[in-house]
Amino acid sequence: MASRSESQESGVNEDLDSENIVKADEPVGNLSKYYALPPDFSGAPKKGHLMFDACFESGNLGRVDYITEFEYDLFIRPDTCNPRFRVWFNFTVENTAPYQRVIFNVVNFSKTKSLYREGMTPLVKSTSRPNWQRIPAKNCFYYRCPDHRKNYVLSFAFAFDNDTDVYQFAYCFPYTYSRLQTFLEGLDKRNMECYKRELLCLTIQQRRVDLLTVTSPENMKDDLKKRVIFITARIHPGETPSSYVCQGVIDFLVSSHPVAKVLRDYLVFKIVPMLNPDGVVLGNYRCSLMGFDLNRHWQEPSPWAHPTLVACKNHLMQLDEDENVHLDFYIDIHAHSTMMNGFMYGNIYDEEERFERQAVYPRLLCANAEDFSMSNTSFNKDAVKAGTGRRFLGSCLDPKTHCYTLEVSFFSYNTAVSQGMSPYTEEGYFKLGRNVARTFLDYYKLNSLVVPTKKNALKSSQRKDSNGDGKQRMSGRSDYSGKL
């Protein structure tokens, strides 16, 4: 096979390359078992002639140019039906020679601002080492390249040390639609009374969009007054950390932890863990199958173009209109490509009391999660974000409903303890999700209802010392006003 010719909620506007339109020779599909061969080579590929593949779920690599036997230019495939977005990559390499050393140049990012400027590096795993690892920072470079119209290029050096392995490289920890379905099927098999899984709708390509309900069985009765927390994730398919955070929330809420039990007794959690399954499967970064950034179409979603938004929006409106439901929170989980830590975006309101109330939950989360940054948290009403879930729902739901975007860095967080960057791991994202859930205990002042165990007896005692005598502060769901 001949080598291809060489001629071949973060803000959308402020960090796109000026050269962000796909040229006629840009890739339009993923590579499938493609050998990158020298231009003058003929015959069957030999050992060391690298074979690239991205034809798998959430894969993305559109083109490879052979530069030398030691160097290859890699081109990200743009989102389907939308040439503006080229960020996510996920591909495999095999047929390597023993201890073969190469330099990969990712040459067509659509964003100039990137955490690669701050020390972020791609991830790699292989057949014999299935756990994701970050490529050492000393082997990675992010710079303006004169050979590519002075666009930013990510170059990283790598040595293939096992010639029988298949190596996989990715922008961040992948989290596929299949992984989510496997996780949910595992929860189904546990037959938990506190957990219910429903089909919210089907996508354009007929994939499930799941709606989860986590609460005590008695709270599932329609005529009972209830407080509802509504959480969504993965509206942008390339923002994979959001799925890990969301799974962390779910895992904690269905667990036997005494805090989780209290939360289930007093609250109803509604969770849509993946709003854009088609984009996830396709390996897009930001868009749906039809090229829409779904988080800009909440105001007037179309049943044929944005069916997942229509279904989610209709369900939220039904909850808002239900006289037995207090819809207290809407939280949409995202990942951020240029900032560190976890943080939140909230809305600006004319009513000072409402504005002050919505600052409470982020402050409590900051106290519970070492990786959450209150200084990065901001409140705005940017016109560009008018079509987002946070902005739209904040303007049309009951004024007592708090609407947030929860962001988490693709790369790392800073803590007072570490005195520097601590790169996120899958477990780190799960932990943030657990802290998101636990913080509702503080928000609703339910700490005194937690039955101490040996493991948390000391923490419970410390809370009582700091909060007074630890008397119960909430007499019932129907009496709670929502204020602190």
Tab-separated table of C-alpha atoms in Angstrom:
chain	number	residue	atom	x	y	z
A	1	MET	CA	0.000	0.000	0.000
A	2	ALA	CA	1.373	3.345	-1.005
A	3	SER	CA	1.846	6.173	1.447
A	4	ARG	CA	-0.562	9.089	1.261
A	5	SER	CA	0.710	12.234	-0.416
A	6	GLU	CA	1.989	15.039	1.744
A	7	SER	CA	-0.328	17.399	-0.126
A	8	GLN	CA	-3.238	15.825	1.308
A	9	GLU	CA	-18.249	24.888	27.432
A	10	SER	CA	-14.970	26.139	26.799
A	11	GLY	CA	-15.188	29.092	24.460
A	12	VAL	CA	-15.734	28.280	20.813
A	13	ASN	CA	-14.635	31.555	19.298
A	14	GLU	CA	-11.691	32.866	21.245
A	15	ASP	CA	-9.270	29.983	20.749
A	16	LEU	CA	-9.995	28.600	17.298
A	17	ASP	CA	-7.194	28.849	14.776
A	18	SER	CA	-7.612	31.460	12.091
A	19	GLU	CA	-6.941	28.641	9.632
A	20	ASN	CA	-9.881	26.610	10.905
A	21	ILE	CA	-11.578	25.656	7.662
A	22	VAL	CA	-10.821	22.195	6.305
A	23	LYS	CA	-9.016	22.315	2.971
A	24	ALA	CA	-9.844	20.019	0.077
A	25	ASP	CA	-7.027	17.663	1.070
A	26	GLU	CA	-8.053	17.430	4.775
A	27	PRO	CA	-9.096	13.979	6.068
A	28	VAL	CA	-12.808	13.171	6.051
A	29	GLY	CA	-12.751	9.665	7.561
A	30	ASN	CA	-10.733	7.596	10.004
A	31	LEU	CA	-7.741	5.557	8.885
A	32	SER	CA	-8.317	1.815	8.762
A	33	LYS	CA	-5.273	-0.484	9.072
A	34	TYR	CA	-3.192	2.013	7.107
A	35	TYR	CA	0.537	1.424	6.516
A	36	ALA	CA	2.621	4.606	6.328
A	37	LEU	CA	5.271	3.637	3.759
A	38	PRO	CA	8.215	5.490	2.172
A	39	PRO	CA	7.216	7.146	-1.134
A	40	ASP	CA	9.503	4.942	-3.233
A	41	PHE	CA	8.657	1.682	-1.489
A	42	SER	CA	6.893	-1.180	-3.263
A	43	GLY	CA	5.951	-4.649	-2.118
A	44	ALA	CA	4.564	-5.969	1.147
A	45	PRO	CA	5.084	-3.867	4.305
A	46	LYS	CA	7.993	-4.955	6.487
A	47	LYS	CA	8.535	-4.940	10.227
A	48	GLY	CA	8.876	-1.323	11.311
A	49	HIS	CA	6.496	-0.018	8.644
A	50	LEU	CA	3.973	1.386	11.095
A	51	MET	CA	0.311	0.502	10.695
A	52	PHE	CA	-2.173	3.099	11.984
A	53	ASP	CA	-5.817	2.450	12.791
A	54	ALA	CA	-8.653	4.576	14.164
A	55	CYS	CA	-11.654	2.611	12.881
A	56	PHE	CA	-12.947	1.713	16.299
A	57	GLU	CA	-15.337	3.277	18.786
A	58	SER	CA	-14.315	6.838	19.715
A	59	GLY	CA	-11.299	6.593	17.398
A	60	ASN	CA	-9.972	9.620	15.540
A	61	LEU	CA	-7.070	9.840	13.106
A	62	GLY	CA	-7.714	11.067	9.589
A	63	ARG	CA	-4.366	10.948	7.856
A	64	VAL	CA	-0.678	10.105	8.302
A	65	ASP	CA	2.162	11.512	6.221
A	66	TYR	CA	5.477	9.633	6.170
A	67	ILE	CA	8.257	12.196	6.603
A	68	THR	CA	11.196	9.909	7.351
A	69	GLU	CA	11.509	6.507	8.986
A	70	PHE	CA	11.789	8.407	12.271
A	71	GLU	CA	9.047	11.027	11.798
A	72	TYR	CA	5.334	11.119	10.881
A	73	ASP	CA	2.808	13.936	10.546
A	74	LEU	CA	-0.605	13.069	12.003
A	75	PHE	CA	-3.862	14.783	11.046
A	76	ILE	CA	-6.931	14.791	13.296
A	77	ARG	CA	-10.177	14.038	11.486
A	78	PRO	CA	-12.608	16.967	11.894
A	79	ASP	CA	-15.927	16.427	13.628
A	80	THR	CA	-18.513	14.942	11.273
A	81	CYS	CA	-20.296	17.615	9.227
A	82	ASN	CA	-18.331	20.355	10.998
A	83	PRO	CA	-14.805	21.263	9.865
A	84	ARG	CA	-14.195	23.726	12.714
A	85	PHE	CA	-13.307	21.252	15.449
A	86	ARG	CA	-10.119	19.192	15.416
A	87	VAL	CA	-8.908	18.421	18.944
A	88	TRP	CA	-9.672	14.839	20.034
A	89	PHE	CA	-7.433	12.033	18.770
A	90	ASN	CA	-7.428	8.321	19.584
A	91	PHE	CA	-5.596	5.761	17.451
A	92	THR	CA	-3.482	2.608	17.510
A	93	VAL	CA	-0.062	1.765	16.072
A	94	GLU	CA	1.296	-1.715	15.408
A	95	ASN	CA	3.830	-3.628	13.285
A	96	THR	CA	6.661	-1.887	15.110
A	97	ALA	CA	10.304	-2.931	15.020
A	98	PRO	CA	12.163	-3.761	18.274
A	99	TYR	CA	13.042	-0.521	20.094
A	100	GLN	CA	11.906	1.582	17.152
A	101	ARG	CA	12.054	5.301	17.928
A	102	VAL	CA	9.809	7.847	16.223
A	103	ILE	CA	8.518	11.398	16.453
A	104	PHE	CA	4.810	11.997	15.909
A	105	ASN	CA	3.652	15.497	14.936
A	106	VAL	CA	-0.053	16.272	15.419
A	107	VAL	CA	-0.253	19.136	12.965
A	108	ASN	CA	-3.840	20.362	12.497
A	109	PHE	CA	-5.315	21.302	15.883
A	110	SER	CA	-8.178	23.790	15.541
A	111	LYS	CA	-7.301	25.375	18.898
A	112	THR	CA	-4.188	27.387	19.641
A	113	LYS	CA	-4.762	27.632	23.383
A	114	SER	CA	-4.118	24.291	24.970
A	115	LEU	CA	-3.018	22.636	28.187
A	116	TYR	CA	-0.129	21.269	26.121
A	117	ARG	CA	1.373	24.698	26.804
A	118	GLU	CA	1.143	23.923	30.528
A	119	GLY	CA	2.800	20.502	30.535
A	120	MET	CA	-0.045	18.238	29.485
A	121	THR	CA	1.033	15.227	27.417
A	122	PRO	CA	-0.795	12.529	25.421
A	123	LEU	CA	-1.695	9.181	26.967
A	124	VAL	CA	-0.451	5.781	25.860
A	125	LYS	CA	-1.141	2.147	26.677
A	126	SER	CA	-0.302	-1.131	24.976
A	127	THR	CA	-1.386	-4.746	24.837
A	128	SER	CA	1.027	-5.826	27.567
A	129	ARG	CA	0.516	-2.651	29.650
A	130	PRO	CA	-3.232	-1.939	29.577
A	131	ASN	CA	-3.184	0.968	32.043
A	132	TRP	CA	-3.015	4.454	30.563
A	133	GLN	CA	0.191	6.402	31.211
A	134	ARG	CA	1.184	9.952	30.315
A	135	ILE	CA	4.107	10.320	27.942
A	136	PRO	CA	6.931	12.088	29.840
A	137	ALA	CA	6.801	15.861	29.481
A	138	LYS	CA	10.457	15.977	28.405
A	139	ASN	CA	9.455	14.066	25.255
A	140	CYS	CA	6.666	16.470	24.218
A	141	PHE	CA	6.767	19.869	22.530
A	142	TYR	CA	3.958	22.282	21.604
A	143	TYR	CA	5.052	25.063	19.275
A	144	ARG	CA	4.302	27.147	16.195
A	145	CYS	CA	5.611	25.268	13.197
A	146	PRO	CA	6.772	27.113	10.053
A	147	ASP	CA	6.194	23.966	7.992
A	148	HIS	CA	2.462	24.101	8.785
A	149	ARG	CA	1.504	27.754	8.177
A	150	LYS	CA	2.856	28.597	11.652
A	151	ASN	CA	-0.019	26.681	13.241
A	152	TYR	CA	0.532	25.036	16.599
A	153	VAL	CA	1.899	21.501	16.435
A	154	LEU	CA	2.215	18.875	19.146
A	155	SER	CA	5.342	16.752	18.693
A	156	PHE	CA	6.151	13.809	20.918
A	157	ALA	CA	8.950	11.281	20.794
A	158	PHE	CA	8.228	7.645	21.560
A	159	ALA	CA	10.150	4.363	21.646
A	160	PHE	CA	8.264	1.152	20.864
A	161	ASP	CA	9.873	-1.345	23.213
A	162	ASN	CA	7.754	-4.416	22.406
A	163	ASP	CA	7.413	-5.300	18.752
A	164	THR	CA	4.429	-7.623	19.361
A	165	ASP	CA	2.299	-5.016	21.169
A	166	VAL	CA	-0.455	-2.845	19.779
A	167	TYR	CA	0.024	0.692	21.125
A	168	GLN	CA	-2.839	3.133	21.617
A	169	PHE	CA	-2.471	6.915	21.903
A	170	ALA	CA	-5.186	9.337	23.013
A	171	TYR	CA	-5.762	12.997	23.825
A	172	CYS	CA	-7.227	12.050	27.208
A	173	PHE	CA	-8.614	8.951	28.952
A	174	PRO	CA	-11.217	7.513	26.529
A	175	TYR	CA	-14.674	6.697	27.870
A	176	THR	CA	-16.797	5.032	25.198
A	177	TYR	CA	-20.524	4.539	24.786
A	178	SER	CA	-19.966	0.784	25.130
A	179	ARG	CA	-18.174	1.322	28.423
A	180	LEU	CA	-21.149	3.280	29.732
A	181	GLN	CA	-23.592	0.592	28.618
A	182	THR	CA	-21.492	-2.100	30.304
A	183	PHE	CA	-21.388	-0.052	33.499
A	184	LEU	CA	-25.166	0.470	33.492
A	185	GLU	CA	-25.856	-3.181	32.713
A	186	GLY	CA	-23.719	-4.058	35.727
A	187	LEU	CA	-25.895	-1.809	37.883
A	188	ASP	CA	-29.033	-3.420	36.423
A	189	LYS	CA	-27.848	-6.867	37.497
A	190	ARG	CA	-27.552	-5.730	41.117
A	191	ASN	CA	-31.346	-5.278	41.278
A	192	MET	CA	-31.094	-2.316	43.656
A	193	GLU	CA	-34.346	-0.810	44.908
A	194	CYS	CA	-32.757	2.636	44.960
A	195	TYR	CA	-31.824	2.571	41.272
A	196	LYS	CA	-33.996	2.827	38.172
A	197	ARG	CA	-32.874	2.960	34.554
A	198	GLU	CA	-35.168	4.246	31.808
A	199	LEU	CA	-34.892	4.965	28.106
A	200	LEU	CA	-35.109	8.737	27.702
A	201	CYS	CA	-34.952	8.567	23.891
A	202	LEU	CA	-33.028	7.152	20.944
A	203	THR	CA	-30.408	9.098	19.007
A	204	ILE	CA	-30.446	9.663	15.249
A	205	GLN	CA	-28.389	6.467	14.886
A	206	GLN	CA	-30.769	4.665	17.273
A	207	ARG	CA	-28.536	4.509	20.319
A	208	ARG	CA	-29.900	4.620	23.856
A	209	VAL	CA	-29.953	7.806	25.876
A	210	ASP	CA	-30.407	6.622	29.447
A	211	LEU	CA	-32.170	8.391	32.300
A	212	LEU	CA	-31.179	7.142	35.747
A	213	THR	CA	-33.085	7.735	38.962
A	214	VAL	CA	-31.306	7.161	42.274
A	215	THR	CA	-33.297	7.568	45.489
A	216	SER	CA	-34.987	5.574	48.230
A	217	PRO	CA	-37.889	3.424	46.937
A	218	GLU	CA	-40.486	5.459	48.834
A	219	ASN	CA	-39.412	8.613	46.980
A	220	MET	CA	-40.325	7.063	43.631
A	221	LYS	CA	-44.043	7.431	44.382
A	222	ASP	CA	-45.585	10.054	42.108
A	223	ASP	CA	-47.715	11.742	44.783
A	224	LEU	CA	-44.844	12.320	47.236
A	225	LYS	CA	-43.237	15.747	47.440
A	226	LYS	CA	-39.575	15.457	46.504
A	227	ARG	CA	-36.425	17.501	45.972
A	228	VAL	CA	-34.713	16.688	42.670
A	229	ILE	CA	-31.093	17.071	41.573
A	230	PHE	CA	-30.726	16.785	37.769
A	231	ILE	CA	-27.274	15.984	36.331
A	232	THR	CA	-26.195	15.610	32.703
A	233	ALA	CA	-22.832	14.788	31.099
A	234	ARG	CA	-21.060	14.250	27.804
A	235	ILE	CA	-22.961	16.664	25.605
A	236	HIS	CA	-19.511	17.313	24.079
A	237	PRO	CA	-18.239	13.856	23.073
A	238	GLY	CA	-14.505	14.552	23.330
A	239	GLU	CA	-14.795	15.801	26.921
A	240	THR	CA	-14.262	12.328	28.348
A	241	PRO	CA	-13.401	13.402	31.940
A	242	SER	CA	-17.053	14.383	32.364
A	243	SER	CA	-18.050	10.720	32.067
A	244	TYR	CA	-15.603	9.692	34.777
A	245	VAL	CA	-16.919	12.422	37.085
A	246	CYS	CA	-20.502	11.393	36.333
A	247	GLN	CA	-19.736	7.733	37.030
A	248	GLY	CA	-18.141	8.802	40.297
A	249	VAL	CA	-21.411	10.500	41.243
A	250	ILE	CA	-23.454	7.417	40.343
A	251	ASP	CA	-21.135	4.921	42.050
A	252	PHE	CA	-21.275	6.889	45.274
A	253	LEU	CA	-25.031	7.428	45.266
A	254	VAL	CA	-25.843	3.717	44.836
A	255	SER	CA	-23.228	2.620	47.383
A	256	SER	CA	-23.792	1.473	50.964
A	257	HIS	CA	-21.943	4.512	52.329
A	258	PRO	CA	-23.979	6.097	55.165
A	259	VAL	CA	-23.818	9.513	53.482
A	260	ALA	CA	-25.220	8.025	50.266
A	261	LYS	CA	-28.082	6.451	52.218
A	262	VAL	CA	-29.035	9.794	53.785
A	263	LEU	CA	-28.896	11.512	50.397
A	264	ARG	CA	-31.168	8.854	48.887
A	265	ASP	CA	-33.626	9.223	51.746
A	266	TYR	CA	-33.981	12.996	51.328
A	267	LEU	CA	-33.271	13.621	47.643
A	268	VAL	CA	-34.061	12.275	44.181
A	269	PHE	CA	-31.163	12.221	41.716
A	270	LYS	CA	-31.989	12.225	38.000
A	271	ILE	CA	-28.938	11.593	35.807
A	272	VAL	CA	-28.448	11.533	32.019
A	273	PRO	CA	-24.862	10.209	31.791
A	274	MET	CA	-24.381	10.650	28.018
A	275	LEU	CA	-26.313	13.255	26.014
A	276	ASN	CA	-24.421	12.780	22.741
A	277	PRO	CA	-23.817	9.032	22.184
A	278	ASP	CA	-23.538	9.359	18.393
A	279	GLY	CA	-20.736	11.914	18.676
A	280	VAL	CA	-18.975	9.756	21.274
A	281	VAL	CA	-19.029	6.659	19.057
A	282	LEU	CA	-17.847	8.641	16.029
A	283	GLY	CA	-14.859	10.079	17.873
A	284	ASN	CA	-15.972	13.707	17.545
A	285	TYR	CA	-14.665	16.366	19.881
A	286	ARG	CA	-17.606	18.732	20.205
A	287	CYS	CA	-20.384	17.938	17.747
A	288	SER	CA	-23.191	15.490	17.072
A	289	LEU	CA	-23.535	13.226	14.051
A	290	MET	CA	-24.995	16.134	12.055
A	291	GLY	CA	-22.303	18.609	13.053
A	292	PHE	CA	-24.215	20.523	15.732
A	293	ASP	CA	-22.689	21.741	18.973
A	294	LEU	CA	-25.651	20.564	21.050
A	295	ASN	CA	-24.775	22.877	23.922
A	296	ARG	CA	-25.732	25.852	21.773
A	297	HIS	CA	-29.237	24.621	20.867
A	298	TRP	CA	-31.138	24.388	24.146
A	299	GLN	CA	-33.399	27.332	23.279
A	300	GLU	CA	-35.119	25.730	20.278
A	301	PRO	CA	-33.917	22.151	19.759
A	302	SER	CA	-35.199	20.331	16.700
A	303	PRO	CA	-36.729	16.833	17.034
A	304	TRP	CA	-34.959	15.636	13.887
A	305	ALA	CA	-31.577	17.315	14.457
A	306	HIS	CA	-31.310	17.376	18.277
A	307	PRO	CA	-33.572	14.561	19.574
A	308	THR	CA	-31.572	14.056	22.774
A	309	LEU	CA	-31.945	17.731	23.705
A	310	VAL	CA	-35.674	17.693	22.975
A	311	ALA	CA	-36.199	14.677	25.228
A	312	CYS	CA	-34.012	16.039	28.052
A	313	LYS	CA	-35.549	19.519	27.869
A	314	ASN	CA	-39.100	18.126	27.884
A	315	HIS	CA	-38.339	15.993	30.928
A	316	LEU	CA	-36.870	18.958	32.787
A	317	MET	CA	-39.901	21.100	31.962
A	318	GLN	CA	-42.230	18.383	33.223
A	319	LEU	CA	-40.333	18.251	36.501
A	320	ASP	CA	-40.432	22.042	36.765
A	321	GLU	CA	-44.211	22.062	36.271
A	322	ASP	CA	-44.896	19.192	38.688
A	323	GLU	CA	-46.324	20.634	41.910
A	324	ASN	CA	-44.856	17.708	43.868
A	325	VAL	CA	-41.322	18.388	42.664
A	326	HIS	CA	-38.785	20.944	43.866
A	327	LEU	CA	-36.178	20.985	41.074
A	328	ASP	CA	-33.284	22.352	43.115
A	329	PHE	CA	-30.260	21.781	40.872
A	330	TYR	CA	-29.333	21.338	37.235
A	331	ILE	CA	-25.634	20.501	36.782
A	332	ASP	CA	-24.083	19.866	33.352
A	333	ILE	CA	-20.636	18.228	33.533
A	334	HIS	CA	-17.916	19.212	31.032
A	335	ALA	CA	-14.120	19.119	30.630
A	336	HIS	CA	-11.915	22.148	29.981
A	337	SER	CA	-9.002	22.198	27.540
A	338	THR	CA	-7.160	25.312	28.763
A	339	MET	CA	-7.648	25.544	32.542
A	340	MET	CA	-6.590	23.552	35.596
A	341	ASN	CA	-8.696	22.136	38.432
A	342	GLY	CA	-12.390	21.568	38.733
A	343	PHE	CA	-14.569	24.687	38.796
A	344	MET	CA	-18.049	25.926	37.961
A	345	TYR	CA	-19.810	28.431	35.775
A	346	GLY	CA	-23.003	29.986	37.142
A	347	ASN	CA	-25.447	32.630	35.999
A	348	ILE	CA	-25.787	36.310	36.863
A	349	TYR	CA	-29.235	37.377	38.092
A	350	ASP	CA	-30.710	40.772	38.818
A	351	GLU	CA	-32.037	39.588	42.183
A	352	GLU	CA	-29.143	39.879	44.614
A	353	GLU	CA	-30.525	37.207	46.957
A	354	ARG	CA	-30.758	34.660	44.120
A	355	PHE	CA	-27.259	35.472	42.970
A	356	GLU	CA	-25.888	34.972	46.481
A	357	ARG	CA	-27.754	31.687	46.948
A	358	GLN	CA	-26.176	30.119	43.884
A	359	ALA	CA	-22.674	30.808	45.192
A	360	VAL	CA	-23.266	28.551	48.203
A	361	TYR	CA	-22.908	25.134	46.573
A	362	PRO	CA	-19.589	25.901	44.793
A	363	ARG	CA	-18.131	27.177	48.065
A	364	LEU	CA	-19.171	24.008	49.882
A	365	LEU	CA	-17.731	21.860	47.084
A	366	CYS	CA	-14.475	23.811	47.319
A	367	ALA	CA	-14.284	22.890	51.012
A	368	ASN	CA	-14.826	19.187	50.242
A	369	ALA	CA	-12.712	18.710	47.112
A	370	GLU	CA	-9.025	19.651	47.084
A	371	ASP	CA	-9.030	19.852	43.290
A	372	PHE	CA	-11.982	22.271	43.067
A	373	SER	CA	-11.033	25.920	42.573
A	374	MET	CA	-13.301	28.706	43.761
A	375	SER	CA	-10.992	31.277	42.148
A	376	ASN	CA	-11.611	29.692	38.730
A	377	THR	CA	-15.363	29.567	39.354
A	378	SER	CA	-17.214	32.439	37.698
A	379	PHE	CA	-20.713	33.732	37.052
A	380	ASN	CA	-21.604	35.336	33.741
A	381	LYS	CA	-24.256	35.971	31.117
A	382	ASP	CA	-22.064	35.957	28.022
A	383	ALA	CA	-24.255	36.259	24.914
A	384	VAL	CA	-22.202	33.555	23.180
A	385	LYS	CA	-23.371	31.060	25.819
A	386	ALA	CA	-27.081	31.913	25.541
A	387	GLY	CA	-27.896	28.524	24.002
A	388	THR	CA	-26.168	26.462	26.685
A	389	GLY	CA	-28.094	24.359	29.165
A	390	ARG	CA	-26.911	26.461	32.084
A	391	ARG	CA	-27.972	29.778	30.540
A	392	PHE	CA	-31.248	28.673	28.978
A	393	LEU	CA	-32.524	26.638	31.918
A	394	GLY	CA	-31.435	29.347	34.340
A	395	SER	CA	-33.762	31.740	32.542
A	396	CYS	CA	-36.836	29.508	32.219
A	397	LEU	CA	-36.910	27.166	35.237
A	398	ASP	CA	-38.218	28.120	38.662
A	399	PRO	CA	-36.040	30.899	40.168
A	400	LYS	CA	-35.156	28.588	43.057
A	401	THR	CA	-33.410	26.158	40.674
A	402	HIS	CA	-29.627	26.526	40.605
A	403	CYS	CA	-28.118	25.913	37.150
A	404	TYR	CA	-24.394	25.238	36.787
A	405	THR	CA	-21.792	23.997	34.373
A	406	LEU	CA	-19.246	21.863	36.219
A	407	GLU	CA	-15.876	21.926	34.449
A	408	VAL	CA	-12.890	19.684	35.132
A	409	SER	CA	-9.458	20.007	33.564
A	410	PHE	CA	-8.278	17.582	30.900
A	411	PHE	CA	-4.906	17.674	32.633
A	412	SER	CA	-4.304	18.494	36.277
A	413	TYR	CA	-5.113	20.383	39.438
A	414	ASN	CA	-3.149	22.397	41.967
A	415	THR	CA	-3.341	21.845	45.709
A	416	ALA	CA	-1.788	23.502	48.734
A	417	VAL	CA	-0.420	20.123	49.779
A	418	SER	CA	1.315	19.229	46.530
A	419	GLN	CA	2.565	22.774	45.888
A	420	GLY	CA	2.356	22.065	42.186
A	421	MET	CA	0.479	20.254	39.452
A	422	SER	CA	-1.099	16.879	40.172
A	423	PRO	CA	-2.172	15.266	36.885
A	424	TYR	CA	-5.639	13.765	36.935
A	425	THR	CA	-6.064	10.011	36.752
A	426	GLU	CA	-9.262	8.083	36.143
A	427	GLU	CA	-9.552	7.643	39.911
A	428	GLY	CA	-9.017	11.381	40.394
A	429	TYR	CA	-12.033	12.120	38.199
A	430	PHE	CA	-14.112	9.494	40.032
A	431	LYS	CA	-13.147	11.143	43.324
A	432	LEU	CA	-14.359	14.558	42.148
A	433	GLY	CA	-17.680	12.927	41.270
A	434	ARG	CA	-17.955	11.431	44.742
A	435	ASN	CA	-17.262	14.842	46.270
A	436	VAL	CA	-19.909	16.457	44.062
A	437	ALA	CA	-22.441	14.021	45.525
A	438	ARG	CA	-21.229	14.308	49.127
A	439	THR	CA	-21.469	18.101	49.049
A	440	PHE	CA	-25.267	17.896	48.908
A	441	LEU	CA	-25.111	16.577	52.470
A	442	ASP	CA	-23.613	19.898	53.544
A	443	TYR	CA	-25.888	21.977	51.345
A	444	TYR	CA	-29.063	20.487	52.806
A	445	LYS	CA	-27.543	20.358	56.318
A	446	LEU	CA	-28.063	16.625	56.723
A	447	ASN	CA	-24.792	15.875	58.498
A	448	SER	CA	-26.433	14.980	61.813
A	449	LEU	CA	-28.498	12.259	60.117
A	450	VAL	CA	-25.469	10.216	59.070
A	451	VAL	CA	-25.099	7.109	61.234
A	452	PRO	CA	-21.424	7.020	62.249
A	453	THR	CA	-19.338	3.968	61.417
A	454	LYS	CA	-15.914	3.112	62.749
A	455	LYS	CA	-14.402	4.609	59.643
A	456	ASN	CA	-16.149	7.971	59.834
A	457	ALA	CA	-16.699	8.331	63.587
A	458	LEU	CA	-13.758	10.711	63.954
A	459	LYS	CA	-14.924	12.873	61.044
A	460	SER	CA	-18.433	12.979	62.493
A	461	SER	CA	-17.056	14.054	65.865
A	462	GLN	CA	-15.001	16.799	64.244
A	463	ARG	CA	-18.067	18.125	62.435
A	464	LYS	CA	-19.980	18.356	65.709
A	465	ASP	CA	-17.115	20.227	67.346
A	466	SER	CA	-17.022	22.762	64.516
A	467	ASN	CA	-20.783	23.070	64.017
A	468	GLY	CA	-21.954	23.140	67.627
A	469	ASP	CA	-23.947	20.366	69.266
A	470	GLY	CA	-24.769	18.622	66.002
A	471	LYS	CA	-28.543	18.929	66.374
A	472	GLN	CA	-30.710	18.014	63.377
A	473	ARG	CA	-31.221	21.091	61.202
A	474	MET	CA	-33.815	19.822	58.745
A	475	SER	CA	-37.221	18.668	59.903
A	476	GLY	CA	-38.482	17.393	56.558
A	477	ARG	CA	-38.395	17.790	52.807
A	478	SER	CA	-41.658	19.721	52.504
A	479	ASP	CA	-40.591	22.335	55.096
A	480	TYR	CA	-37.208	23.157	53.650
A	481	SER	CA	-37.056	26.624	52.072
A	482	GLY	CA	-33.849	26.122	50.118
A	483	LYS	CA	-31.947	28.816	52.001
A	484	LEU	CA	-28.905	28.475	54.208
